[in-house]
PDB file of C-alpha atoms in Angstrom:
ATOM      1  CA  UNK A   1     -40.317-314.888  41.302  1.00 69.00           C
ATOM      2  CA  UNK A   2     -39.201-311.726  39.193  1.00 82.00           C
ATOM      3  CA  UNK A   3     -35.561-311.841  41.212  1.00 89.00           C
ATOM      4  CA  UNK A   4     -32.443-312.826  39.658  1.00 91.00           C
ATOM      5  CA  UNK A   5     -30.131-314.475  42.362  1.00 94.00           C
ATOM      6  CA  UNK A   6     -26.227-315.291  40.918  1.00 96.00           C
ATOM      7  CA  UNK A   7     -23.244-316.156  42.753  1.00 95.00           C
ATOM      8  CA  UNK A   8     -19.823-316.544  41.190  1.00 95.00           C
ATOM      9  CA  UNK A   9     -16.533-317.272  42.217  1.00 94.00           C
ATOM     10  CA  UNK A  10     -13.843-315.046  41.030  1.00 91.00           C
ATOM     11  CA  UNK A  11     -11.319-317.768  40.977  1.00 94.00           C
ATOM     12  CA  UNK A  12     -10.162-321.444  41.821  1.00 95.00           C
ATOM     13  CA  UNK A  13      -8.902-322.008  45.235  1.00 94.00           C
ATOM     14  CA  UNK A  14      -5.188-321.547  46.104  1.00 93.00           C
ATOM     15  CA  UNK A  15      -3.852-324.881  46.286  1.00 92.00           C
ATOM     16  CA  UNK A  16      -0.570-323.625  47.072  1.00 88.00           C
ATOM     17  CA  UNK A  17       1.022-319.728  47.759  1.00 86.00           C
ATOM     18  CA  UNK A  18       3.711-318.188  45.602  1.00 81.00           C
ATOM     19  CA  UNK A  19       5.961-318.605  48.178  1.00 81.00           C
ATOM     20  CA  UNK A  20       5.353-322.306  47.720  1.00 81.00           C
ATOM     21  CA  UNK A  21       3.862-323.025  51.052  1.00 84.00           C
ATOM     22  CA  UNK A  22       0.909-325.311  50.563  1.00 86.00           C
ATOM     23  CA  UNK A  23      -2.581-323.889  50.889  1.00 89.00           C
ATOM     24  CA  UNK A  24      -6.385-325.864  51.612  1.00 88.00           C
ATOM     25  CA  UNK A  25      -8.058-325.633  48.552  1.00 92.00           C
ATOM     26  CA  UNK A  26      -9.052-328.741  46.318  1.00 94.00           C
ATOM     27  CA  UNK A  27      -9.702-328.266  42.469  1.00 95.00           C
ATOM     28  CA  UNK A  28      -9.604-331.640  41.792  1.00 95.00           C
ATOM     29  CA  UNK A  29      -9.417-332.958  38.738  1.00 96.00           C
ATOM     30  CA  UNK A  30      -8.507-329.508  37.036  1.00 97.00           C
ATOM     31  CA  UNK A  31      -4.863-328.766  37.616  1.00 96.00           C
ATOM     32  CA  UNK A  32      -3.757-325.947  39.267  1.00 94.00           C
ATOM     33  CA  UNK A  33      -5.526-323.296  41.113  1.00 94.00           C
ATOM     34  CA  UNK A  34      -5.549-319.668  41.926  1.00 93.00           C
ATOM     35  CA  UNK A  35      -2.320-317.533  40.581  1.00 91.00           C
ATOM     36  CA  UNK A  36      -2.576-319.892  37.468  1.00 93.00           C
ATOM     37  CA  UNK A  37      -4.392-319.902  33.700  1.00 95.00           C
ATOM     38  CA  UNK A  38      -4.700-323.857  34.055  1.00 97.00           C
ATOM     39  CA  UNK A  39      -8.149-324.929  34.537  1.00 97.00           C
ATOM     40  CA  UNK A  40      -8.171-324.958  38.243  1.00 96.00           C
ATOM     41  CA  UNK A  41      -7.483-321.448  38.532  1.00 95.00           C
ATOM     42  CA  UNK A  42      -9.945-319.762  35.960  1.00 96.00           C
ATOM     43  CA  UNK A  43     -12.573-322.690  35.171  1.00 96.00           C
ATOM     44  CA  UNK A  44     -15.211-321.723  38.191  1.00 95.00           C
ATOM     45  CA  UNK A  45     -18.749-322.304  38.849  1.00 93.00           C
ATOM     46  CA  UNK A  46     -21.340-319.693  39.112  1.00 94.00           C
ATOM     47  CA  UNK A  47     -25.276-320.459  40.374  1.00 95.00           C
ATOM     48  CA  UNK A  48     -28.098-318.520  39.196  1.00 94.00           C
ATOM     49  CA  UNK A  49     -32.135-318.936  40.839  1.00 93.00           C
ATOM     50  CA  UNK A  50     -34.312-317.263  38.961  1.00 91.00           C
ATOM     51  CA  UNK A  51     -38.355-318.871  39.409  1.00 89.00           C
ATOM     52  CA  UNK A  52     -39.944-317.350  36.043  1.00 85.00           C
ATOM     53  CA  UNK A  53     -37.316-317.806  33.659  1.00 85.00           C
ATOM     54  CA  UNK A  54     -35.361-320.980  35.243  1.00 89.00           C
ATOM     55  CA  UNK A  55     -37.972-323.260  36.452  1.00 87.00           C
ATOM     56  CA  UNK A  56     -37.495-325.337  33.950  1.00 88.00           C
ATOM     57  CA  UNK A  57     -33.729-325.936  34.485  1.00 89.00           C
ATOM     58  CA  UNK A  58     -33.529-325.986  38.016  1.00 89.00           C
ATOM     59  CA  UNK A  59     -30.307-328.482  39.507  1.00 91.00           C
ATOM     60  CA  UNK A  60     -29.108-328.238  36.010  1.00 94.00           C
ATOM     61  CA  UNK A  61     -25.472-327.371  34.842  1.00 94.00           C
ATOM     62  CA  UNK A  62     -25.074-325.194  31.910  1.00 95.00           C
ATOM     63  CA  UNK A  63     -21.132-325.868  30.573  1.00 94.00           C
ATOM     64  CA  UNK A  64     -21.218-322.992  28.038  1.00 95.00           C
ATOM     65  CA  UNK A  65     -18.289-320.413  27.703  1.00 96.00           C
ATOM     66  CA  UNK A  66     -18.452-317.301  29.475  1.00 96.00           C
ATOM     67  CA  UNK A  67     -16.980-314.689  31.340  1.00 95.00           C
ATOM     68  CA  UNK A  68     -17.591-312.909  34.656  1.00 93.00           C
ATOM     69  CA  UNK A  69     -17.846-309.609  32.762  1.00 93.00           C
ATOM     70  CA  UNK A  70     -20.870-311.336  30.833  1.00 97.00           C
ATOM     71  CA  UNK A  71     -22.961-311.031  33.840  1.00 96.00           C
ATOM     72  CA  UNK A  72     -22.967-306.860  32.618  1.00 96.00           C
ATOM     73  CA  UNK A  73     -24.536-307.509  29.455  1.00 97.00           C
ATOM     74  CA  UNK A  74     -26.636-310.714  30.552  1.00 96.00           C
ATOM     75  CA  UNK A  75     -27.932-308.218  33.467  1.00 95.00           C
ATOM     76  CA  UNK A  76     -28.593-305.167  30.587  1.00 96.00           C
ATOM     77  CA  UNK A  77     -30.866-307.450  28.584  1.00 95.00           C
ATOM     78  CA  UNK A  78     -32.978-309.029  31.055  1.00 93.00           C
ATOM     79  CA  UNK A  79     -33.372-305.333  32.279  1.00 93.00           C
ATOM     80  CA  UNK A  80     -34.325-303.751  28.769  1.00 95.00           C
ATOM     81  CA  UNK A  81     -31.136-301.604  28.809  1.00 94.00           C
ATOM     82  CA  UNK A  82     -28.525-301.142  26.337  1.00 93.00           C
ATOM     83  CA  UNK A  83     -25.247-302.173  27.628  1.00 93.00           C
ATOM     84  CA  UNK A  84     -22.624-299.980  25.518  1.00 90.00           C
ATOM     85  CA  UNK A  85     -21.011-297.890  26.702  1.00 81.00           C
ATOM     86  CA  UNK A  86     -22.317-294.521  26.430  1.00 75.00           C
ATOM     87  CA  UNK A  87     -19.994-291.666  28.548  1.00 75.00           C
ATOM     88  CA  UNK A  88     -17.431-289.654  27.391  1.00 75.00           C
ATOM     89  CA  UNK A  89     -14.422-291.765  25.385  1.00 71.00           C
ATOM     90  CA  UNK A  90     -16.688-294.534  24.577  1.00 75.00           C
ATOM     91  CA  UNK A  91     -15.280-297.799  24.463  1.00 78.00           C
ATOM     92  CA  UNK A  92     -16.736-301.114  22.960  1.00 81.00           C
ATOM     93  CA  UNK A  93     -17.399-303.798  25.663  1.00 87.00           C
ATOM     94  CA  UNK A  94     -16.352-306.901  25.966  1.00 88.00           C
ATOM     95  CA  UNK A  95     -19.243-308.334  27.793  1.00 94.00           C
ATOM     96  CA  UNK A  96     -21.543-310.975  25.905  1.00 96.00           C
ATOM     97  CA  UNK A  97     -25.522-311.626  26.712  1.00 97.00           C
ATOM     98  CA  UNK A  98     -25.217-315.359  27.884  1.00 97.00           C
ATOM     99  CA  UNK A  99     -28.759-315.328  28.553  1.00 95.00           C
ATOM    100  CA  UNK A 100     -29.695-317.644  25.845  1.00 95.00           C
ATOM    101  CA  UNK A 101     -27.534-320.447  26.469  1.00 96.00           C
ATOM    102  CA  UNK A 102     -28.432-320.164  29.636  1.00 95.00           C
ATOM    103  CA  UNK A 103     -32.040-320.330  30.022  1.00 93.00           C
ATOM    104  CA  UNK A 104     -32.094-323.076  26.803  1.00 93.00           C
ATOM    105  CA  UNK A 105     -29.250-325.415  27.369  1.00 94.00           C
ATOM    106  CA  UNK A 106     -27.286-324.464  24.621  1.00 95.00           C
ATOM    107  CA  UNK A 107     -24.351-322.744  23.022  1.00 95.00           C
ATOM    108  CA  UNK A 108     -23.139-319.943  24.738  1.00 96.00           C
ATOM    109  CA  UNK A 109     -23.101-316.788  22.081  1.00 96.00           C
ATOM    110  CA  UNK A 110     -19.618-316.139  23.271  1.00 96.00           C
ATOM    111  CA  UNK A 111     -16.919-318.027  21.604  1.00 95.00           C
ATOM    112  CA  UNK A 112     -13.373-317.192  22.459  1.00 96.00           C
ATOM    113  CA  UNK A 113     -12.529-315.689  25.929  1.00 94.00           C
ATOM    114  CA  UNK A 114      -8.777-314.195  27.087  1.00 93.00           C
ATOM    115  CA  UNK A 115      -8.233-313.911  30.801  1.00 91.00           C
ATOM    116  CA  UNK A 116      -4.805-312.145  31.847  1.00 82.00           C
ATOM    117  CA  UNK A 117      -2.876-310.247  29.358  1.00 73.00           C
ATOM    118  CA  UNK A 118       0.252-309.006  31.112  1.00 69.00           C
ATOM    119  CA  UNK A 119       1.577-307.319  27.836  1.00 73.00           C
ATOM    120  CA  UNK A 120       1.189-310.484  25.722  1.00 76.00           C
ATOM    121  CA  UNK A 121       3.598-312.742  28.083  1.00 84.00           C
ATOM    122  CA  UNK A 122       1.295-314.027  30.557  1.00 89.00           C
ATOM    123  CA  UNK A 123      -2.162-315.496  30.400  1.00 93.00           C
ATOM    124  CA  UNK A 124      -4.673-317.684  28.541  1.00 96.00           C
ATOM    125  CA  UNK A 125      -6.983-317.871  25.500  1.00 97.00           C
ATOM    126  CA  UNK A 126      -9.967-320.054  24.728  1.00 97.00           C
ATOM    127  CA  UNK A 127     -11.436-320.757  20.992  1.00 97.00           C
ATOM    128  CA  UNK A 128     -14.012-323.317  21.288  1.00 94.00           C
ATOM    129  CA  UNK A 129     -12.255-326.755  23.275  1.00 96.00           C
ATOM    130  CA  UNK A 130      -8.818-325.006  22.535  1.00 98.00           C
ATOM    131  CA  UNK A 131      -6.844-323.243  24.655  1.00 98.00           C
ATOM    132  CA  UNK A 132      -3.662-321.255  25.116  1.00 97.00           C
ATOM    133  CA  UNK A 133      -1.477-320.791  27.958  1.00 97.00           C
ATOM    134  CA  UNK A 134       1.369-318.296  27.889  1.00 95.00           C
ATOM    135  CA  UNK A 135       4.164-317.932  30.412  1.00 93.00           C
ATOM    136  CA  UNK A 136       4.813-319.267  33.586  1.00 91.00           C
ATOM    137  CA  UNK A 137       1.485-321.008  36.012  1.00 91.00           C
ATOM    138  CA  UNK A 138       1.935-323.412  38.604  1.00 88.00           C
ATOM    139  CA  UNK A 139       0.364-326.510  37.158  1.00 89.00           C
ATOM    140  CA  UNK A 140       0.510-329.347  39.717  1.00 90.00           C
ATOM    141  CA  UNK A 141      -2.531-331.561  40.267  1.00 92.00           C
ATOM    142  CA  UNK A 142      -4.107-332.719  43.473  1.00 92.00           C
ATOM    143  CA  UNK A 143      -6.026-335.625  44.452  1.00 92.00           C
ATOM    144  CA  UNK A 144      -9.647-335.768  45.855  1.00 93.00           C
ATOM    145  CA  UNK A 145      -8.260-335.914  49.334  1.00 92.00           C
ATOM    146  CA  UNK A 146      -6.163-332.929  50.063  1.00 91.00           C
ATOM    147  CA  UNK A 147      -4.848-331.231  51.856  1.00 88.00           C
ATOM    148  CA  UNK A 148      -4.101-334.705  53.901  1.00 89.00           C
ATOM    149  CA  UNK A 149      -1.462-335.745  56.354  1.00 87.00           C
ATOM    150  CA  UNK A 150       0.956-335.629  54.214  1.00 86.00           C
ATOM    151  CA  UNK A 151       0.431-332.464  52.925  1.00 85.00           C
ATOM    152  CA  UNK A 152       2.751-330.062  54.735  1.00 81.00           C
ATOM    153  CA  UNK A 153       5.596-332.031  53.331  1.00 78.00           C
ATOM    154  CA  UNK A 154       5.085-331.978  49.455  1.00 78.00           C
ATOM    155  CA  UNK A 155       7.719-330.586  47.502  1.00 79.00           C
ATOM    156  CA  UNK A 156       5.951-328.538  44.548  1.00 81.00           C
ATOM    157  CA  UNK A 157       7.234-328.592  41.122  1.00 82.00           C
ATOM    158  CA  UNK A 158       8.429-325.156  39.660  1.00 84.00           C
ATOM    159  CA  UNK A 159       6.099-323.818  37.397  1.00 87.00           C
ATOM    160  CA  UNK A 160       5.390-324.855  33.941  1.00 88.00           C
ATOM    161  CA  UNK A 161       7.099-322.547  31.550  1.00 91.00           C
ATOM    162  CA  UNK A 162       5.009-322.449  28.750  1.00 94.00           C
ATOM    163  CA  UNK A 163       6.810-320.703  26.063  1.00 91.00           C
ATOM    164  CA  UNK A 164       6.300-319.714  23.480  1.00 93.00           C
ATOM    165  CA  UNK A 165       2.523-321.028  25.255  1.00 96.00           C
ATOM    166  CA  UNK A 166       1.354-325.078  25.464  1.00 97.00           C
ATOM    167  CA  UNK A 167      -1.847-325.333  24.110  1.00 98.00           C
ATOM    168  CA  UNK A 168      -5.016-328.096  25.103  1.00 98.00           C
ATOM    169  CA  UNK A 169      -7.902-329.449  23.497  1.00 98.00           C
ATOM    170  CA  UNK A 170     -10.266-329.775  26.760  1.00 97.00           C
ATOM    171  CA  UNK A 171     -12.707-331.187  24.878  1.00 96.00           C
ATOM    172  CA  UNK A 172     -10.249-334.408  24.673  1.00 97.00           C
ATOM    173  CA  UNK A 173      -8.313-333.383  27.744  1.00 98.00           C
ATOM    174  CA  UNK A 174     -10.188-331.228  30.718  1.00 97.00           C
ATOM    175  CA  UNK A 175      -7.439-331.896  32.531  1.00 97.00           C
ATOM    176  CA  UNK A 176      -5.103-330.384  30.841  1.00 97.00           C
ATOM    177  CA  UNK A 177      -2.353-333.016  30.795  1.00 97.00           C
ATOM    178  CA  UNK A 178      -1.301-333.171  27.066  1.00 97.00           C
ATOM    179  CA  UNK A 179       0.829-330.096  25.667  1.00 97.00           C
ATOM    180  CA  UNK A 180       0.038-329.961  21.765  1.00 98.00           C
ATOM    181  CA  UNK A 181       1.617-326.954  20.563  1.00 97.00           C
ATOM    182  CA  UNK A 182       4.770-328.791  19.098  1.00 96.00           C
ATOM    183  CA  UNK A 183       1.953-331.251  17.608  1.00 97.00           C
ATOM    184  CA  UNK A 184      -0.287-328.707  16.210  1.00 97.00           C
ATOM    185  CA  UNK A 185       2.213-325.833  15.579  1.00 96.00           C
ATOM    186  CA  UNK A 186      -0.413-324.020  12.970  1.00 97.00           C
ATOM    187  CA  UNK A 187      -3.595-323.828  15.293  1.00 98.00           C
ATOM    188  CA  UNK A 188      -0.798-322.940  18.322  1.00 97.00           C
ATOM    189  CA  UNK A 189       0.663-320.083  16.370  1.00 97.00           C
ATOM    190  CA  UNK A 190      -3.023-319.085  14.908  1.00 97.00           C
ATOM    191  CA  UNK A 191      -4.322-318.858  18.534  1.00 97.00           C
ATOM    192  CA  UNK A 192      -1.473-317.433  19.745  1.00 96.00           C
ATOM    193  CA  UNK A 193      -1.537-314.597  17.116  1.00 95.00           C
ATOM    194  CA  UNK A 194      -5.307-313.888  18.127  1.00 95.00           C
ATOM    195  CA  UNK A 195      -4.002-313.912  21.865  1.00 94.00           C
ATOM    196  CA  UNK A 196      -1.311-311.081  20.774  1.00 91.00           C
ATOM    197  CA  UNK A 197      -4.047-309.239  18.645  1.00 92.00           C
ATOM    198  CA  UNK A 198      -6.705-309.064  21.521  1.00 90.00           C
ATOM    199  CA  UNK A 199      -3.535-307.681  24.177  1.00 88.00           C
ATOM    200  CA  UNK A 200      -3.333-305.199  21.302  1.00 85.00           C
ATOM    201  CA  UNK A 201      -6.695-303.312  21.624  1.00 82.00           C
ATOM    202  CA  UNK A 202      -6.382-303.223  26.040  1.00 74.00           C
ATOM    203  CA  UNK A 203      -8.016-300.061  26.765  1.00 63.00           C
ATOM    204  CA  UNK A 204      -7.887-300.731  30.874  1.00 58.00           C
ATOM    205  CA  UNK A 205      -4.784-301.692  33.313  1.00 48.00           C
ATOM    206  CA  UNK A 206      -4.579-305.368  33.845  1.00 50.00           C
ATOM    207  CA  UNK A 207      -1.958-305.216  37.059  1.00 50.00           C
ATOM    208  CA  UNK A 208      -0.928-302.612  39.929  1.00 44.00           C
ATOM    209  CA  UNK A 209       0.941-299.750  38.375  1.00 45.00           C
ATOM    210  CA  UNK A 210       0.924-297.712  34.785  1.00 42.00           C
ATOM    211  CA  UNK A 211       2.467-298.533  31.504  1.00 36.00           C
ATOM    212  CA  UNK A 212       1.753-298.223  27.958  1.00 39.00           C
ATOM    213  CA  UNK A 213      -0.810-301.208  26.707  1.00 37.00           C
ATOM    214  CA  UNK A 214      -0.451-302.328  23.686  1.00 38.00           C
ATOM    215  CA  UNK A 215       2.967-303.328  24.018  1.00 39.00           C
ATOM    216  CA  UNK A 216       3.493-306.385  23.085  1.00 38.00           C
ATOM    217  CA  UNK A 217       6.902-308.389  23.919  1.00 41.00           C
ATOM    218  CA  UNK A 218       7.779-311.577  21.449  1.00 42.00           C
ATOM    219  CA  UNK A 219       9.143-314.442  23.370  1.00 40.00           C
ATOM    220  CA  UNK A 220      10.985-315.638  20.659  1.00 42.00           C
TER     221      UNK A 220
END
């Protein structure tokens, strides 16, 4: 009763390969999958058993925001230890204690979440049911039965080239279906800004090989 048991996926399924070739994975109804910021390729479920503390939400689902890093400061507090980070160089992390949204119900304590930076020209951003997508994802959709017969034949769309970045209200549109960044050009540019500002303070690579972080190349 006094073990925490979590599992987490690191990512949606691949629905189809770079090279275009079609791969068995269903996200259905999110669109896209892994190699993509839409929904289908970070939006992933995680399941925690936990007797003392969770009884009382057992077969529940918990929608709050968070990120796979949170699990390091989630972990920290359940354990009575202080997450920051304390070596040489210190740097402030990024991970949040979910722990009370999650044993309550509730809000999650984090509220705004980047995943991918690429030097500011490829990723995503999330402020409460917004979010940003910047550069360009594979964003096709499946349906509830695929990979089917037909499968092997289906010509994929090139992917969405979302520049400056398309932006979604999931709250209206989990989907992701409706690109309101020409619609709400303020809260597009104020998100992206943020986006930019958070690529700014990268203290860690993001992809294979070294470069200067920090750089940040405008689109426009």
């Amino acid at each position: 009763t006094d073990t925490l048991l979590v599992m987490v996926s690191d990512n949606g399924g691949p629905i189809v390969e770079p090279s275009k070739h079609w791969s068995p994975a269903n996200n259905f109804p999110l669109r896209g999958g892994k190699y993509s910021y839409f929904e289908g390729g970070i939006n992933v479920v995680a399941m925690a058993r936990y007797p003392r503390l969770l009884s009382g939400r057992a077969g529940q689902m918990w929608h709050g925001l968070m990120h796979a890093s949170d699990w390091y400061a989630t972990f920290c507090s359940l354990a009575g230890v202080d997450p920051s980070d304390s070596g040489p160089g210190k740097i402030a992390i990024d991970s949040i204690n979910t722990w009370p949204g999650i044993v309550s119900g509730g809000e999650s304590p984090r509220q705004e979440l980047i995943v991918g930076m690429a030097e500011g020209n490829h990723g995503a951003y999330r402020s409460g049911p917004w979010k940003l997508v910047v550069g360009r994802n594979m964003g096709a959709w499946v349906g509830k039965a695929y990979p089917n017969r037909s499968t092997p034949g289906t010509t994929w769309p090139d992917p969405e080239a979302c520049s400056p970045a398309c932006l979604f209200n999931l709250a209206a549109d989990p989907r992701e279906e409706l690109d309101l960044f020409k619609h709400h050009p303020v809260k597009g540019g104020e998100l992206l800004n943020r986006f930019r500002e958070l690529v700014g303070q990268l203290s860690a690579v993001d992809h294979d090989g070294d470069f200067p972080h920090g750089k940040i190349t405008d689109p426009d």
